[in-house]
Coordinates of C-alpha atoms in Angstrom, one line a residue:
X1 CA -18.8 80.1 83.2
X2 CA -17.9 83.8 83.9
X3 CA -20.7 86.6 82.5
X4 CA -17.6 88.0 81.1
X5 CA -14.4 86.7 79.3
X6 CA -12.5 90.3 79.6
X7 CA -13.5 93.3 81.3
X8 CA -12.0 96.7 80.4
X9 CA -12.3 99.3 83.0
X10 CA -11.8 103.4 83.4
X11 CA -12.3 103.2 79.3
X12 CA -12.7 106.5 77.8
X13 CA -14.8 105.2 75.4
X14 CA -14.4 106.5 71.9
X15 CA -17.2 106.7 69.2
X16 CA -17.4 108.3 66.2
X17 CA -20.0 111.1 67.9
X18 CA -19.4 110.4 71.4
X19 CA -16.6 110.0 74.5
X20 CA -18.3 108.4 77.0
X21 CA -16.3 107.2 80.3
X22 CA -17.2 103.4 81.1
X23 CA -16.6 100.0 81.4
X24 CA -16.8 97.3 79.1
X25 CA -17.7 93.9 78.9
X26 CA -16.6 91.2 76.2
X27 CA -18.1 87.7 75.7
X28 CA -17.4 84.9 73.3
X29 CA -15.7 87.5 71.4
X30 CA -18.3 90.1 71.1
X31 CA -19.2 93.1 73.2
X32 CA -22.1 92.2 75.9
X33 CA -22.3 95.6 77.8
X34 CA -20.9 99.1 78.2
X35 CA -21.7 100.2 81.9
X36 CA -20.2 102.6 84.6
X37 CA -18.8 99.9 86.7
X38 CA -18.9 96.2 87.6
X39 CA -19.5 94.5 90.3
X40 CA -17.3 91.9 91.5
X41 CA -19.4 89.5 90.3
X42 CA -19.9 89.9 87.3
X43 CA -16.1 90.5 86.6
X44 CA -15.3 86.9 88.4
X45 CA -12.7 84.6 86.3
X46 CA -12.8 87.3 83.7
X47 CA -9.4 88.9 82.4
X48 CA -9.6 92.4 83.3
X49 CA -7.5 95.2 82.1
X50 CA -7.4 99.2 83.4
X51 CA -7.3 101.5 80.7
X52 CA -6.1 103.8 83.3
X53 CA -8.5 106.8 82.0
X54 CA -6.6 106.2 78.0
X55 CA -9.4 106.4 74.7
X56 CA -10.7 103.0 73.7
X57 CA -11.3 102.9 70.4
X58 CA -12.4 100.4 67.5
X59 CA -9.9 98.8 66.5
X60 CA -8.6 100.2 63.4
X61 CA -9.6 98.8 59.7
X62 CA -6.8 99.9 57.4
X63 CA -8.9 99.6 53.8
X64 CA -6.2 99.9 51.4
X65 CA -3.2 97.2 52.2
X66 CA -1.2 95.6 49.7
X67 CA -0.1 92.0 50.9
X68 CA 1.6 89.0 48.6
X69 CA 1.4 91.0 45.6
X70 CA 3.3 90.2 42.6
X71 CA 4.1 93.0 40.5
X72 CA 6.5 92.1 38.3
X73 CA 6.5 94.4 34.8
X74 CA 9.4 95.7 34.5
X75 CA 11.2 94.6 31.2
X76 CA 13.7 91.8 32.4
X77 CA 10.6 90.5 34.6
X78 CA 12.4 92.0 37.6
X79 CA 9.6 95.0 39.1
X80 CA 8.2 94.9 42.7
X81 CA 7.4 92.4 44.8
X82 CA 5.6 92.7 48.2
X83 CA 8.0 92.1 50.8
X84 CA 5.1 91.3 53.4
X85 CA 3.0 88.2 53.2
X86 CA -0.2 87.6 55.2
X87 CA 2.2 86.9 58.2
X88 CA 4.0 89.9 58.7
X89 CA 2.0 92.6 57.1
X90 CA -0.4 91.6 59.9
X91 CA 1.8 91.2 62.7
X92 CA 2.7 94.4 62.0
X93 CA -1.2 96.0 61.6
X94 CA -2.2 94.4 65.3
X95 CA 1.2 96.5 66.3
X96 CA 0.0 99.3 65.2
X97 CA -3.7 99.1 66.7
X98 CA -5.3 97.6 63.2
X99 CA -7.4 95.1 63.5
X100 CA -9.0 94.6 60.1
X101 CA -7.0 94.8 56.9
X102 CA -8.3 94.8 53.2
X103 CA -6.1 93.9 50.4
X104 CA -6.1 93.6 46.9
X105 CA -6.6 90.6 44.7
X106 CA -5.1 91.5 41.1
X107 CA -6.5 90.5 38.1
X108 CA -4.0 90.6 35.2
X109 CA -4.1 91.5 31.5
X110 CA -2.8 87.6 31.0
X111 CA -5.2 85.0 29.5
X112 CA -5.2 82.7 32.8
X113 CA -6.2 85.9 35.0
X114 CA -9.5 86.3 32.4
X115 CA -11.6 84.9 35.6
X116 CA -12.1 87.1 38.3
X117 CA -12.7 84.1 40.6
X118 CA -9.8 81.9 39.7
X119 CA -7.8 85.3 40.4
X120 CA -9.8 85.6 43.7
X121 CA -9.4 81.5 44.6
X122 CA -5.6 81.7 44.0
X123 CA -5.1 84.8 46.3
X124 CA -7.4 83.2 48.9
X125 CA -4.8 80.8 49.0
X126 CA -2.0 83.0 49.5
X127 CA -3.5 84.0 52.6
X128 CA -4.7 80.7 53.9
X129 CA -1.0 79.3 53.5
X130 CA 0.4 81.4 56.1
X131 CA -2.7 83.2 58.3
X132 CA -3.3 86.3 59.7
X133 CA -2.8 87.8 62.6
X134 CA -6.4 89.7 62.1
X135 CA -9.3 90.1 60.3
X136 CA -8.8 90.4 56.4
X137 CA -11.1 91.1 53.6
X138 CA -10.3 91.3 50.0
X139 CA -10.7 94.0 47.1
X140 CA -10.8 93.2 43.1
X141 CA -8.4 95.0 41.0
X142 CA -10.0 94.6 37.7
X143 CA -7.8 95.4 34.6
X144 CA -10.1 93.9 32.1
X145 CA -13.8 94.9 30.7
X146 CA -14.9 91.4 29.3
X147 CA -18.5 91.1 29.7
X148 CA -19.2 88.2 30.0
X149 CA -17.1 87.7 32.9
X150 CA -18.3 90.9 34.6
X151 CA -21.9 89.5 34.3
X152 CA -21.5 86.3 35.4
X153 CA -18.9 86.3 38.0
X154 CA -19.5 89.8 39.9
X155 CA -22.3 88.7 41.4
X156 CA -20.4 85.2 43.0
X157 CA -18.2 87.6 44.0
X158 CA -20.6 89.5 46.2
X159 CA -22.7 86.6 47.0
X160 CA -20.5 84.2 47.6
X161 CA -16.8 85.6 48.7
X162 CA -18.4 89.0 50.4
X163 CA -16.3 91.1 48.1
X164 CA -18.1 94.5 47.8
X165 CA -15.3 96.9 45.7
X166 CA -13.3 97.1 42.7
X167 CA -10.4 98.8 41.9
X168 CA -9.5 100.4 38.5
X169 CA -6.4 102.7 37.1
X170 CA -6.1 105.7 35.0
X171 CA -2.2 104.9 34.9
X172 CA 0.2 102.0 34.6
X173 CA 0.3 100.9 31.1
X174 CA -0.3 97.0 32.3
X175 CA -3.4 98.1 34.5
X176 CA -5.2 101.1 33.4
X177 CA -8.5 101.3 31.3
X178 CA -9.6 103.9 28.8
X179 CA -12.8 105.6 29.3
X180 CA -15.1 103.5 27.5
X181 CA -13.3 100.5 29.4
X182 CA -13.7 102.4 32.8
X183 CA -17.1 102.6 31.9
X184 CA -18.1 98.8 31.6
X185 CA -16.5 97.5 34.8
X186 CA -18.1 100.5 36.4
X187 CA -21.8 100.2 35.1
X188 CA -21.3 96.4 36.5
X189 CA -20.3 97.4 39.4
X190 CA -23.1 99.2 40.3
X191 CA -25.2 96.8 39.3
X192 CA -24.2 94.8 41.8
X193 CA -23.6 97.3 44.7
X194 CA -20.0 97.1 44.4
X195 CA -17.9 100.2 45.5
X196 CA -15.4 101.3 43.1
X197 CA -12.1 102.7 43.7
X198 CA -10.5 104.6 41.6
X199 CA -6.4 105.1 40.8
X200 CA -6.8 108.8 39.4
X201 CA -3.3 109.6 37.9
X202 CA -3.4 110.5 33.9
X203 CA -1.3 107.9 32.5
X204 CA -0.9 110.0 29.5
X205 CA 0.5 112.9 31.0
X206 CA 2.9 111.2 32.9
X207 CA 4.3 108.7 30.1
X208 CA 4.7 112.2 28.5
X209 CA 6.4 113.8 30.8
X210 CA 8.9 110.8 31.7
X211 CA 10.2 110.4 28.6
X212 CA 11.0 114.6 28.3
X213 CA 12.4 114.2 31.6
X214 CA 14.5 110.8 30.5
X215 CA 15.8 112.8 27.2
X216 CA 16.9 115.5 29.4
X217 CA 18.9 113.2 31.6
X218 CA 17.0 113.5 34.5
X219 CA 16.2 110.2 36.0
X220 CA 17.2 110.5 39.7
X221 CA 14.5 108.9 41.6
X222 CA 13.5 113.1 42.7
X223 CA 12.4 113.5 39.3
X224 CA 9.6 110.8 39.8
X225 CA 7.5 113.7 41.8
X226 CA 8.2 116.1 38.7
X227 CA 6.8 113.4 36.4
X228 CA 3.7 113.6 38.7
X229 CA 2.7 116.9 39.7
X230 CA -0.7 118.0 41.3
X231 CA -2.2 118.4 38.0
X232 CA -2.0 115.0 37.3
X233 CA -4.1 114.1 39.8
X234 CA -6.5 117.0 39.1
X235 CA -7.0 116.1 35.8
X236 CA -7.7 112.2 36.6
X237 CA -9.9 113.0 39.2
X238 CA -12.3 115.3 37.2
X239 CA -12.1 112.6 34.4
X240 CA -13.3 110.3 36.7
X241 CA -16.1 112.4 38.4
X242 CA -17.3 112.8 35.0
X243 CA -17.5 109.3 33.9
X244 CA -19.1 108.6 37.1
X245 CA -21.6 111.1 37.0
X246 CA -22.8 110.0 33.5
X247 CA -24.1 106.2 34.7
X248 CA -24.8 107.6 38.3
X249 CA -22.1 105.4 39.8
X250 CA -20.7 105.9 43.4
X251 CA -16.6 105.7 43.5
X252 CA -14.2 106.5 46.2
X253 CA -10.8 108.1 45.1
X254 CA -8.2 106.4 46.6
X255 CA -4.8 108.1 48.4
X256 CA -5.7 111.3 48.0
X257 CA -2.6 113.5 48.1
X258 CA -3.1 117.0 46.2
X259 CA -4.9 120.3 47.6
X260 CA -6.0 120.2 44.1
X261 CA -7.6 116.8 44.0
X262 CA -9.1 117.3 47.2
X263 CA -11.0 120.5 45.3
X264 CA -12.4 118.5 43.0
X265 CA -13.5 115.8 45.1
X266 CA -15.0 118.9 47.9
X267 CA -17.2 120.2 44.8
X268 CA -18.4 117.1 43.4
X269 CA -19.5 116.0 47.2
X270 CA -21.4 119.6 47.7
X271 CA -23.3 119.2 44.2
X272 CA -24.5 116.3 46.1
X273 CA -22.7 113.5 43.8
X274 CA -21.5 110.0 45.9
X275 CA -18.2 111.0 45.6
X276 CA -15.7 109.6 48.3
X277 CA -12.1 110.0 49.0
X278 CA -9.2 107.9 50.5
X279 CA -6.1 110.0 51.6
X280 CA -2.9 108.2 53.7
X281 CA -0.1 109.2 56.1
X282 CA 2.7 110.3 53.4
X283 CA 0.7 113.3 52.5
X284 CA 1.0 114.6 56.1
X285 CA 4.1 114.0 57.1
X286 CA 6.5 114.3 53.9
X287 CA 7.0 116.2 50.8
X288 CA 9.2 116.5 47.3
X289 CA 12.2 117.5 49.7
X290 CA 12.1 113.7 51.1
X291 CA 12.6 112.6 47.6
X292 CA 16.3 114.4 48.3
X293 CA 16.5 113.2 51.7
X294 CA 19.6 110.9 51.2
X295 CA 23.2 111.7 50.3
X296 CA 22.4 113.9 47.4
X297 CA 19.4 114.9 45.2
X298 CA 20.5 112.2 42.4
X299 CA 21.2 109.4 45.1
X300 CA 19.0 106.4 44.5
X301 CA 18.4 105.8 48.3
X302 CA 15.8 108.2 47.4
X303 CA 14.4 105.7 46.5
X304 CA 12.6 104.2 49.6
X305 CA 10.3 107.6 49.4
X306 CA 8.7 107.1 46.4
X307 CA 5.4 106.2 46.0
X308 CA 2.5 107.4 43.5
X309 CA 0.8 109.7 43.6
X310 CA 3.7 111.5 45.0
X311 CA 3.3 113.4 48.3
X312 CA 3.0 117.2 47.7
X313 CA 5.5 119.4 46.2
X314 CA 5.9 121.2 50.0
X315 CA 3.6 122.1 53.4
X316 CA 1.3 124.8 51.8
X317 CA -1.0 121.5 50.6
X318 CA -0.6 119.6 53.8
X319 CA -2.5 122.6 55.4
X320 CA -5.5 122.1 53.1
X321 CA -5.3 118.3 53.5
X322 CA -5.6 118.7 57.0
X323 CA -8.8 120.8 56.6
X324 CA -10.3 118.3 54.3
X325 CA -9.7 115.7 57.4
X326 CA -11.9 117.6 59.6
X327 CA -14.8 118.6 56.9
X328 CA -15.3 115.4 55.4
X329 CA -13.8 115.6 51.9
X330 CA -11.5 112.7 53.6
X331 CA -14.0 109.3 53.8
X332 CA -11.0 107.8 55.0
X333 CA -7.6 107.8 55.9
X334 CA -5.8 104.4 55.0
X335 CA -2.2 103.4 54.4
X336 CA -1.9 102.6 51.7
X337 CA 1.4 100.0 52.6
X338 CA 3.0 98.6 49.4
X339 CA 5.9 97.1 51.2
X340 CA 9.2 96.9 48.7
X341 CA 12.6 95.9 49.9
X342 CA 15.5 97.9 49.5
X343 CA 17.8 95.2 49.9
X344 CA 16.5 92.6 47.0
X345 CA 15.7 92.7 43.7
X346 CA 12.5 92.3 43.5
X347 CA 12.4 95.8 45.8
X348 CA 13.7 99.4 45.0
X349 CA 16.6 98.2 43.1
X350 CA 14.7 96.8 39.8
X351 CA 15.2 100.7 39.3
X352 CA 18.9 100.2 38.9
X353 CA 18.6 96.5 37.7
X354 CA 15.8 97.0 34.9
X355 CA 17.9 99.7 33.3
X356 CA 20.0 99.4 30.5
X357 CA 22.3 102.5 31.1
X358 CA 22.7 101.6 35.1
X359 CA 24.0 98.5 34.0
X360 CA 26.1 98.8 31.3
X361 CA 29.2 97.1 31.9
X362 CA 27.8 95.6 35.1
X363 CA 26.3 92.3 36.2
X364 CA 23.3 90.9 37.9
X365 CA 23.8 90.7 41.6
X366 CA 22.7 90.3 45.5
X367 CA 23.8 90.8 48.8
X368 CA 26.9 93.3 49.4
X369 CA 27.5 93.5 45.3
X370 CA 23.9 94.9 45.0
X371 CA 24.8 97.4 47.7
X372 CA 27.5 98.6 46.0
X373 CA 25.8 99.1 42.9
X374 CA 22.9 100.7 44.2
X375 CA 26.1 103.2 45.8
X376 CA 27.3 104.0 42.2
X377 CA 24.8 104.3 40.5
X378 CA 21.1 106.7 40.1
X379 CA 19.0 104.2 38.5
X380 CA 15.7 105.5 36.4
X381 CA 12.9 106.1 38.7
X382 CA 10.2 105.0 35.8
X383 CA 11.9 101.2 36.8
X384 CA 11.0 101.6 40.5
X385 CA 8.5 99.9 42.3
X386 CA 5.9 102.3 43.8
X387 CA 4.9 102.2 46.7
X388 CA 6.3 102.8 50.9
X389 CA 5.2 100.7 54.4
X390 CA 3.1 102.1 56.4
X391 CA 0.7 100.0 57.9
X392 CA 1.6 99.7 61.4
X393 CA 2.3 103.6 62.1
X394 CA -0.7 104.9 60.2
X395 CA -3.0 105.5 63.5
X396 CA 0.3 106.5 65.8
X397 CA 0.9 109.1 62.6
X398 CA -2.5 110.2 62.6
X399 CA -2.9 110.7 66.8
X400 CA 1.0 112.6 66.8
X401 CA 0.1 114.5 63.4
X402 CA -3.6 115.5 64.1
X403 CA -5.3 114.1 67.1
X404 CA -2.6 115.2 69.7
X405 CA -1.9 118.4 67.6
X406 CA -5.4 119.8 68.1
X407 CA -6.2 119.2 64.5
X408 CA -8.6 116.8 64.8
X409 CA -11.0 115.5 67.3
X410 CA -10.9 112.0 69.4
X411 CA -14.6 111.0 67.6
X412 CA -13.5 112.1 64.2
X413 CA -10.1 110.2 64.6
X414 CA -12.4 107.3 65.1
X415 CA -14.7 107.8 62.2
X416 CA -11.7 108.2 59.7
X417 CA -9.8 105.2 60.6
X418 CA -12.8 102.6 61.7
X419 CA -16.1 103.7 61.8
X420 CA -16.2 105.0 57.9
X421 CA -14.4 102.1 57.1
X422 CA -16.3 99.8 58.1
X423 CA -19.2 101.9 56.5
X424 CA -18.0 102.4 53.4
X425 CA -16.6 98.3 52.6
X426 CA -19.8 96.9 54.1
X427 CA -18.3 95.9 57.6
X428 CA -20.9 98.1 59.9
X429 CA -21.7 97.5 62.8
X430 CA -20.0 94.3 63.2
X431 CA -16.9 96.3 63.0
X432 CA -16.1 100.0 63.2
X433 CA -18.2 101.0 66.6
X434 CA -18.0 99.9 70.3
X435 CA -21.2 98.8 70.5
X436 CA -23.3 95.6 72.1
X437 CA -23.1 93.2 69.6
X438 CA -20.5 94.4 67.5
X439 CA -17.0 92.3 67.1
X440 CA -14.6 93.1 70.7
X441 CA -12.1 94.6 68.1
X442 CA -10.3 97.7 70.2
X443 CA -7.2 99.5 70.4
X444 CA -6.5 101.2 74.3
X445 CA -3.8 103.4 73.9
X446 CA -1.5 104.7 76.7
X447 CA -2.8 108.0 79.1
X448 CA -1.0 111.0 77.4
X449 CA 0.6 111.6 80.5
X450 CA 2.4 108.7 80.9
X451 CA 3.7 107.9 77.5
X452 CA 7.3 109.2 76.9
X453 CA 7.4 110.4 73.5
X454 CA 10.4 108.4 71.3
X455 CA 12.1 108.9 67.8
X456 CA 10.9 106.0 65.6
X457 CA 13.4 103.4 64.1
X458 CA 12.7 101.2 61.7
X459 CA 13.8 97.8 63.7
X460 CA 11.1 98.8 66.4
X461 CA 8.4 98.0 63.8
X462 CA 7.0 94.0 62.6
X463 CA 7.0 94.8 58.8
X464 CA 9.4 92.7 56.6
X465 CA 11.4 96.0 55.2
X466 CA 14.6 97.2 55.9
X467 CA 13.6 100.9 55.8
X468 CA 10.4 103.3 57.3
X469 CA 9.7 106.5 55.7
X470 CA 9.4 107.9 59.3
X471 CA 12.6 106.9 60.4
X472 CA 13.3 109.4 63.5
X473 CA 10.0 110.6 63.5
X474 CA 9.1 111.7 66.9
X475 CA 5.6 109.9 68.2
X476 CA 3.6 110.9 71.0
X477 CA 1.7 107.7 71.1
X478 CA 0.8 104.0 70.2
X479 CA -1.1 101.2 70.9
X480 CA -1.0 99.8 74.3
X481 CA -3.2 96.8 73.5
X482 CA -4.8 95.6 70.4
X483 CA -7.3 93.4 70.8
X484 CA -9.4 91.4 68.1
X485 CA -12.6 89.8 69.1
X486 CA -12.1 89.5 72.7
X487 CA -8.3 88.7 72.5
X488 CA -5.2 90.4 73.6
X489 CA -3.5 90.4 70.3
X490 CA -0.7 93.0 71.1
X491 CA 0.0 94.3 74.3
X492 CA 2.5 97.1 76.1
X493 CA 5.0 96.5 72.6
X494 CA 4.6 92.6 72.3
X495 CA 3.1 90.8 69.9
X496 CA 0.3 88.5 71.7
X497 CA -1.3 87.0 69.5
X498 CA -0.7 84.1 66.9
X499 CA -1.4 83.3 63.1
X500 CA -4.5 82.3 62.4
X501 CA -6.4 84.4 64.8
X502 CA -7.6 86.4 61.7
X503 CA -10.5 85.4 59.8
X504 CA -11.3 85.8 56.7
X505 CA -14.6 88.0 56.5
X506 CA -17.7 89.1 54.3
X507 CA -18.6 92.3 53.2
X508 CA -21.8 93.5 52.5
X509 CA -22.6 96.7 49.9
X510 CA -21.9 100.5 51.0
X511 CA -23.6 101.5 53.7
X512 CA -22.5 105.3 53.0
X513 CA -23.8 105.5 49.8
X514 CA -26.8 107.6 49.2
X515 CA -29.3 108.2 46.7
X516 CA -28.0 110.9 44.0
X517 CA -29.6 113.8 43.7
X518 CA -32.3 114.4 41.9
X519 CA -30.4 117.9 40.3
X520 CA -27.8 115.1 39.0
X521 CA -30.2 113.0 37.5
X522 CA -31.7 114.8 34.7
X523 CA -31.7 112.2 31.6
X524 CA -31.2 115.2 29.5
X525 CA -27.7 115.6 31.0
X526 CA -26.4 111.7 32.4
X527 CA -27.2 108.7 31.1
X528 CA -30.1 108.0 34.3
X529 CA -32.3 106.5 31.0
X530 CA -30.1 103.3 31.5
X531 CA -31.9 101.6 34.4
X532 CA -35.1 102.7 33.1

């Protein structure tokens, strides 16, 4: 036996504080050594590949990925369904340099989903019927505040499945909470070192302003961004600083996508409050103009750009998104992939299908019909799934966007799309961090001067949807290899790997979460008297 299974040499190795030049060396899966150079030795029968001077980096842990979800409310049962199981949502993460995804197990408001575990069980399943092509951990969306079952079963779920956050909404009437419900799950969550995410949209405000828009006429998919402006956000996220302040509970705002959100996310974290935030791709690269990118403003191809929040209303926000990358108001920068179809029903046209007007005169249909429908008609955008892929282009957006623009360092690249990651969903340091030890999880991209840049299309990616938001997007980068725990999973634009090579993993609690100030815990002022 070889002291090494693969040896990567000329690495500029990556770190979230450091770039260090080096070699490294990877047994049984795990990182043995990070030296100047080998002997020929040591590097005898092991696989050995020349990063030719490129970064190494951990491979990348996209924490917010929806997979095999079911989200079917619309009012003829119609809604979104994820177009990407287990199979090809992760064929399409190694693509993109991920290596560890974590996805969302929903609870529903439905008697049968009162059991967080049977929820948790019956998605397990989901993903042991097909297999990964990497790592994959699970988070909780809880849409219930029974206590009893928050009690009992949160900590089996931390225990015994590793599952370490929660998410809750402020919108969607079939999945948000009120206050008081917000509240409960959160309190338990803390309890049990759980992080919770948080969906910070103000369902009431945009009900409200739907239905002005609808009596108006205007239901263009455009008008979903109007139904959803900055404030919304603002409002939601304050809410939900407040509620969190009060029982001294830690919560991470996920997707991100307002200059104004960001605010109040920047002045809760310098009050000293453990406040985190999430923001993804869209809000860099697009705005309310994509939502008008097709045909005509009231085309409902426009469809394929919406997603909630909304990106922002133009490029004066990006600007101050990009500065919250580089000061830490951004934890994380995830995806945020909620793959839906454009081509099926269960995809972007429930918005034409689910409505009563669209169809009037009209019958159910597929294939060529549905096209031609979708061609006549504008649809409501209330009826439309939310949500846009992204999974595999996230880090090449990131590296063209920020890292090659200057905007943006190498380390802090690394800490936004691994090393907090890993941090922040209990992963660290057997992910997030080339390190001895740590899981041989690493993405080696191409030397900048030898990659020719291209224009993305949409058939060059591995997701199961007929459309990318980025389509003829010019990139500057991508993954040359991908490589989970020792093995080549994706190499020079193949697919190397195989299903199953994923694993199902544990999290432990936060390991970013710090104590709260002792300014913020005055019992006069939050409720700190409760764990007393």
């Amino acid at each position: 036996m070889g002291m090494f299974d693969l040896v990567i040499v000329n690495a500029r190795v990556v770190s979230a504080s450091d770039i260090v030049t080096c070699c490294i060396g990877v047994k049984n899966g795990k990182i043995r050594t990070l030296v100047d150079s080998f002997g020929d030795e040591e590097i005898q029968s092991a696989r050995v590949i020349d990063a030719q001077g490129a970064y190494v980096m951990p491979g990348g842990i996209d924490a917010h990925v929806h997979l095999c979800q079911d989200l079917k409310t619309g009012p003829h049962g119609l809604g979104g369904a994820c177009s990407d199981n287990f199979e090809t949502g992760s064929k399409s993460a190694a693509a993109g340099g991920t290596t560890t995804v974590i996805t969302f197990a929903t609870q529903t408001r439905a008697e049968e989903d009162k059991s967080l575990l049977d929820v948790i069980k019956a998605y397990s399943a989901r993903a042991e019927a097909t297999g990964s092509y990497v790592d994959y951990g699970f988070h909780i969306i809880i849409v219930r505040n029974d206590k009893d079952v928050l009690q009992k079963e949160m900590p089996i779920l931390r225990k015994e499945w590793g599952i370490s956050s929660c998410k809750l909404f402020l919108t969607y009437e079939t999945q948000r909470l009120t206050d008081s419900q917000l509240l409960d799950v959160m309190y338990e969550a803390k309890q049990n070192s759980m992080t919770t995410m948080i969906h910070a949209e103000n369902g009431d405000m945009i009900q409200w302003l739907t239905d002005k828009l609808e009596s108006k006429g205007m239901v263009a998919p455009y008008y979903h961004a109007l139904s959803r402006p900055p404030l919304v956000e603002g409002e939601a996220t304050n809410r939900a600083i407040a509620l969190a302040q009060l029982i001294q509970n830690p919560i991470l705002f996920v997707h991100v996508g307002s200059a104004l959100g960001a605010k109040n996310v920047r002045r809760a974290q310098t009050i000293g409050l453990p406040v985190y935030a999430e923001t993804c791709p869209r809000y860099f690269h697009l705005t309310w103009e994509d939502l008008k990118r097709f045909h005509s403003p009231t085309c409902f191809e426009n469809s394929k750009m919406i997603c909630s929040p909304p990106p922002p209303p133009d490029t004066s926000d990006q600007e101050e998104l990009f500065v919250g990358l580089e000061n830490g108001t951004f934890t994380i920068y995830s995806s945020d992939h909620c793959p839906f179809r454009y081509d099926h029903p269960h995809g972007k046209p429930s918005g034409v299908l689910e409505d009563p007007k669209s169809m009037e005169g009209e019958q159910y249909c597929e294939g060529d019909e549905l096209r031609s429908l979708l061609a006549r008609k504008e649809g409501a955008f209330r009826l439309i799934p939310n949500g846009i892929p992204g999974v595999e282009t996230r880090l090449p957006l990131l590296y063209t966007g920020a890292l090659a623009a200057g905007r943006i360092t190498p380390q802090k690249f690394v800490e936004l799309t691994s090393t907090n990651p890993a941090k922040l969903y209990g992963l660290y340091p057997q992910k997030g961090t080339i390190m001895p030890g740590s899981d041989a999880d690493l993405v080696i991209w191409y030397p900048d001067d030898s990659f020719k840049p291209f224009n993305l299309a949409n058939s060059m990616l591995h997701h199961n949807v007929d459309y990318t938001p980025y389509e003829g997007m010019k990139f500057v980068n991508w993954p040359r290899y991908t490589i989970l725990r020792g093995k080549v999973i994706w190499m020079e634009g193949e697919v190397q790997g195989k299903l199953r090579d994923g694993q199902y993993v544990k999290r432990g609690p936060s390991q970013l979460v710090r104590g709260v100030s002792k300014t913020t815990q005055d019992p006069r002022r939050v409720a700190s008297w409760l764990y007393e």
